Short mmCIF file of C-alpha atoms in Angstrom, two decimals:
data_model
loop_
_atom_site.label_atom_id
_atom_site.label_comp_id
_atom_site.label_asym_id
_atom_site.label_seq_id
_atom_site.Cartn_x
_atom_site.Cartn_y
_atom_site.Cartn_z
CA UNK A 1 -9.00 -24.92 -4.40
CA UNK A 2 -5.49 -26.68 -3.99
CA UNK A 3 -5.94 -28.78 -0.43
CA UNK A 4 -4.29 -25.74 2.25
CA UNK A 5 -5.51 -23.24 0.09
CA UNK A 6 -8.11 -21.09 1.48
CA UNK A 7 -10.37 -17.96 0.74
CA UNK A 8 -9.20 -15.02 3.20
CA UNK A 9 -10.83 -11.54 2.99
CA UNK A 10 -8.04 -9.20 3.27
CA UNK A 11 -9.15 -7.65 6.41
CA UNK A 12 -8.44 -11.03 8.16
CA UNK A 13 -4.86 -10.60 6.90
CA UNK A 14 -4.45 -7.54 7.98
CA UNK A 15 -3.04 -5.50 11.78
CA UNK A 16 -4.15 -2.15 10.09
CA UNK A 17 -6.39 -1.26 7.53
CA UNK A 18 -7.40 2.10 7.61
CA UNK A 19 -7.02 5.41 6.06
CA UNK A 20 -4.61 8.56 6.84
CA UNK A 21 -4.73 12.09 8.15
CA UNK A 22 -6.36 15.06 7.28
CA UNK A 23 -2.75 17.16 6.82
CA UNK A 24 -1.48 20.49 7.69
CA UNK A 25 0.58 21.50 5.42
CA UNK A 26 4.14 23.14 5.76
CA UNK A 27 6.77 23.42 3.59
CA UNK A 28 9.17 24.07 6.91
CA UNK A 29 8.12 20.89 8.41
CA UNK A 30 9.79 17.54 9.21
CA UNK A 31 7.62 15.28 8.26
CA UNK A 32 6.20 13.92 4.94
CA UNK A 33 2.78 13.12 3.79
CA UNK A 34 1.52 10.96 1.10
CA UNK A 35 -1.37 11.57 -1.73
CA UNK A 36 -2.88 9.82 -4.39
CA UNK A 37 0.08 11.13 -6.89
CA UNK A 38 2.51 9.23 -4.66
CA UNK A 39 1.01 6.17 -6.14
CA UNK A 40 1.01 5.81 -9.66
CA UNK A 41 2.06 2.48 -12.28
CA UNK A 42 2.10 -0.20 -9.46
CA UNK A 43 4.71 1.72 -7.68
CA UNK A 44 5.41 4.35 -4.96
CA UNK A 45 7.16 7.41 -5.36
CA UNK A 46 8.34 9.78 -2.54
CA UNK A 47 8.22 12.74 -4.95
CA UNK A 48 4.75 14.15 -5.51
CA UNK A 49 4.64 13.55 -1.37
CA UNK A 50 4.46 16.81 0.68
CA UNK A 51 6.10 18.30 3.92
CA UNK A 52 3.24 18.55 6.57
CA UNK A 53 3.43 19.35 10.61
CA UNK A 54 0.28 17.99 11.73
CA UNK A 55 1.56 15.20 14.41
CA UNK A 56 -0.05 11.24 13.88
CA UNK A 57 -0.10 8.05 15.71
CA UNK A 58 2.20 5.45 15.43
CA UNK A 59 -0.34 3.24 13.52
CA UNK A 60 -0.38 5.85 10.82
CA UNK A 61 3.08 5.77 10.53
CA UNK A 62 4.00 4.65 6.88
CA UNK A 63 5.91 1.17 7.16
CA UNK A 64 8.26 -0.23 4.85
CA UNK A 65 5.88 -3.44 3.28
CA UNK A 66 2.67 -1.50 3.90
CA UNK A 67 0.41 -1.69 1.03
CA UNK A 68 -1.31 1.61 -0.23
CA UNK A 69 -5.11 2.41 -1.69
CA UNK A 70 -6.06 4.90 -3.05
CA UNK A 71 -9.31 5.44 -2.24
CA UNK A 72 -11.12 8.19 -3.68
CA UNK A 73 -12.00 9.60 -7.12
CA UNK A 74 -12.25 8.34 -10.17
CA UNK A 75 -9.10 7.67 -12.42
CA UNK A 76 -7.23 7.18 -9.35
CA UNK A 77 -9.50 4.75 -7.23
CA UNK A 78 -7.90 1.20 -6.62
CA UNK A 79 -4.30 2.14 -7.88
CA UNK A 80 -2.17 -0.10 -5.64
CA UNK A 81 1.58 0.29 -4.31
CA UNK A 82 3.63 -1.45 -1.99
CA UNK A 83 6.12 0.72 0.36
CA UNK A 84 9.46 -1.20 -0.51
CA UNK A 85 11.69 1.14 0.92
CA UNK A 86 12.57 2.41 4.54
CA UNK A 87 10.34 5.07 4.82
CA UNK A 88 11.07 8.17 7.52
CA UNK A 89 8.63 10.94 9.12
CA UNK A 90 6.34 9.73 6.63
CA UNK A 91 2.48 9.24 7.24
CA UNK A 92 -0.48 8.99 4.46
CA UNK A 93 -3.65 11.59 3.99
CA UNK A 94 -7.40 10.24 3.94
CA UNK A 95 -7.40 9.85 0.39
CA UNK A 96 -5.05 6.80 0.82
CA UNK A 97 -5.79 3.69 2.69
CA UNK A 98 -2.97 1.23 3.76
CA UNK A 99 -3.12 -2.56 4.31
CA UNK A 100 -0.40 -3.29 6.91
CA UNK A 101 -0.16 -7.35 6.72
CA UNK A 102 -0.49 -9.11 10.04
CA UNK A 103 1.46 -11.96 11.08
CA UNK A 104 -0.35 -14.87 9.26
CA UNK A 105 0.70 -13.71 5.88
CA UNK A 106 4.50 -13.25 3.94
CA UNK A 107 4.06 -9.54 2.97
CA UNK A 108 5.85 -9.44 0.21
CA UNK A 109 2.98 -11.95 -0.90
CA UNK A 110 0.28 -10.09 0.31
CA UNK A 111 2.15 -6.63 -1.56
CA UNK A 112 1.79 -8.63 -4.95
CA UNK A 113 -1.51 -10.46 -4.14
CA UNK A 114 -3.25 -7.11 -3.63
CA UNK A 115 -1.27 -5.71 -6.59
CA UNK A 116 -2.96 -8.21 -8.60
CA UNK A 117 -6.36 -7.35 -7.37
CA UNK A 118 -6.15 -3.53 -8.54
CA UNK A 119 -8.53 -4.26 -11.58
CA UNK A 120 -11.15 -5.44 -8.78
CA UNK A 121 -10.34 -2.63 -6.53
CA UNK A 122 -10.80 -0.27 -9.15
CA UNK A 123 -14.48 -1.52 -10.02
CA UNK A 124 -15.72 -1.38 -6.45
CA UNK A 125 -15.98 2.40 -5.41
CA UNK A 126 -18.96 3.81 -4.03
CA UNK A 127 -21.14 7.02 -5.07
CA UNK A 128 -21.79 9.27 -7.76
CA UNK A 129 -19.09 8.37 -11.58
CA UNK A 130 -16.65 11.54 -10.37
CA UNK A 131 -17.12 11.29 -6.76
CA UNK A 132 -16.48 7.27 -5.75
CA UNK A 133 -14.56 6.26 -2.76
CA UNK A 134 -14.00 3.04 -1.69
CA UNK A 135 -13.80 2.41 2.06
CA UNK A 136 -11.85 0.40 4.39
CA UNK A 137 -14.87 -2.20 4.61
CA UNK A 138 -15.31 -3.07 1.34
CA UNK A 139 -11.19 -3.23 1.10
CA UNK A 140 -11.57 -5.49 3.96
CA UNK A 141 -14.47 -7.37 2.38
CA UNK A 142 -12.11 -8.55 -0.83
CA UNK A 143 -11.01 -12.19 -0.89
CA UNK A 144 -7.70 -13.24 -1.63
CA UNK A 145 -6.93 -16.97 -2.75
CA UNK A 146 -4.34 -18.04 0.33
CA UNK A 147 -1.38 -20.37 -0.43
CA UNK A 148 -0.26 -22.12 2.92
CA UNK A 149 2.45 -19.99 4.70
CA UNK A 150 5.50 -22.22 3.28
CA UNK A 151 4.61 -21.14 -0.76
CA UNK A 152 4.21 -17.53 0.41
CA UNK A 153 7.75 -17.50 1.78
CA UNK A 154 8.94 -19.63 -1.49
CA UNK A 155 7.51 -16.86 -3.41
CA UNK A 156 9.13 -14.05 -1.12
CA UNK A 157 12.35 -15.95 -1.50
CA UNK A 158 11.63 -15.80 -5.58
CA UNK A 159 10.39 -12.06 -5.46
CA UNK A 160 12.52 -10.42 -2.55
CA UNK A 161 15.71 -9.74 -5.14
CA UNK A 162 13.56 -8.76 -7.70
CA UNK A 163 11.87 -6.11 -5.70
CA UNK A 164 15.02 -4.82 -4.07
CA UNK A 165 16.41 -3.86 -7.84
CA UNK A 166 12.96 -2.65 -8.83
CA UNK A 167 13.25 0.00 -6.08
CA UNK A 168 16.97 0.58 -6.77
CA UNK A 169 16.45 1.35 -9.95
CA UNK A 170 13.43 3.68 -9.49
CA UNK A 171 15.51 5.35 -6.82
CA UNK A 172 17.80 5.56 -9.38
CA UNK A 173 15.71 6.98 -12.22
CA UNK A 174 14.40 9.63 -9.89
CA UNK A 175 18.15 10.85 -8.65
CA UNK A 176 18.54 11.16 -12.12
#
């Protein structure tokens, strides 16, 4: 490794890593919950998400820069998005986990470092070929090649822009 580079497992870069809620569903209700079908091609979508009433902890709150797993069944296990919007009333469901970065890492790196690492995520379920899931632990247990904190923000700097107009534009493509 580069000298300041390190080997991190994600979980040591994370404040949260965990998975959602077990919804109640309710087309009347305020807030939104998330699914596998939110995440799809490297990028969330608000969309396929549904209206739900069941109330959740602020920790399960969906946060603009979390990262989100999903983390059961196969053709969808490992697909990775990052939340680059504002997100509001919105939580996940237990079939997603999210990676909420912790202070020791630039999250827009970490967003792109884990996207990066969906191949590996994908290979790593647990349990019967239609029936895999792949927990919070062996998430955790992934490790990510670290650049020292002043590349990460270089490439946030690089990346930031970029992202902003990917969103924009998906935003856009949806409206339309």
């Amino acid at each position: 490794l580069p000298e300041a580079w390190e080997r991190r497992s994600v979980q040591s870069m994370c404040a949260f890593l965990n998975r959602g809620i077990s919804p109640t569903y309710d087309d009347e209700a305020n807030y939104f919950v998330l699914n596998q079908k939110c995440v799809r091609n490297r990028m969330l979508s608000m969309a396929p998400a549904r209206r739900q009433s069941k109330a959740f902890s602020e920790e399960k709150t969906l946060r603009r820069l979390d990262v989100l797993i999903n983390s059961t069944g196969t053709g969808t296990l490992g697909r990775v998005a990052q939340c680059w919007f504002e997100p509001s009333n919105t939580t996940f469901d237990s079939h997603l986990t999210v990676a909420r970065p912790n202070e020791s890492v630039d999250p827009y790196w970490f967003g792109y470092a884990l996207l990066e690492l969906q191949p590996v995520l994908e290979g790593i379920g647990d349990g019967a070929t239609n029936q895999k899931e792949l927990s919070r632990a062996r998430i955790g247990e992934v490790r990510i090649v670290t650049p020292p904190a002043a590349m990460q923000a270089n490439f946030s700097d690089f990346v930031r822009d970029a992202t902003k107009q990917i969103q924009l534009l998906s935003d856009q493509n949806q409206y339309l």
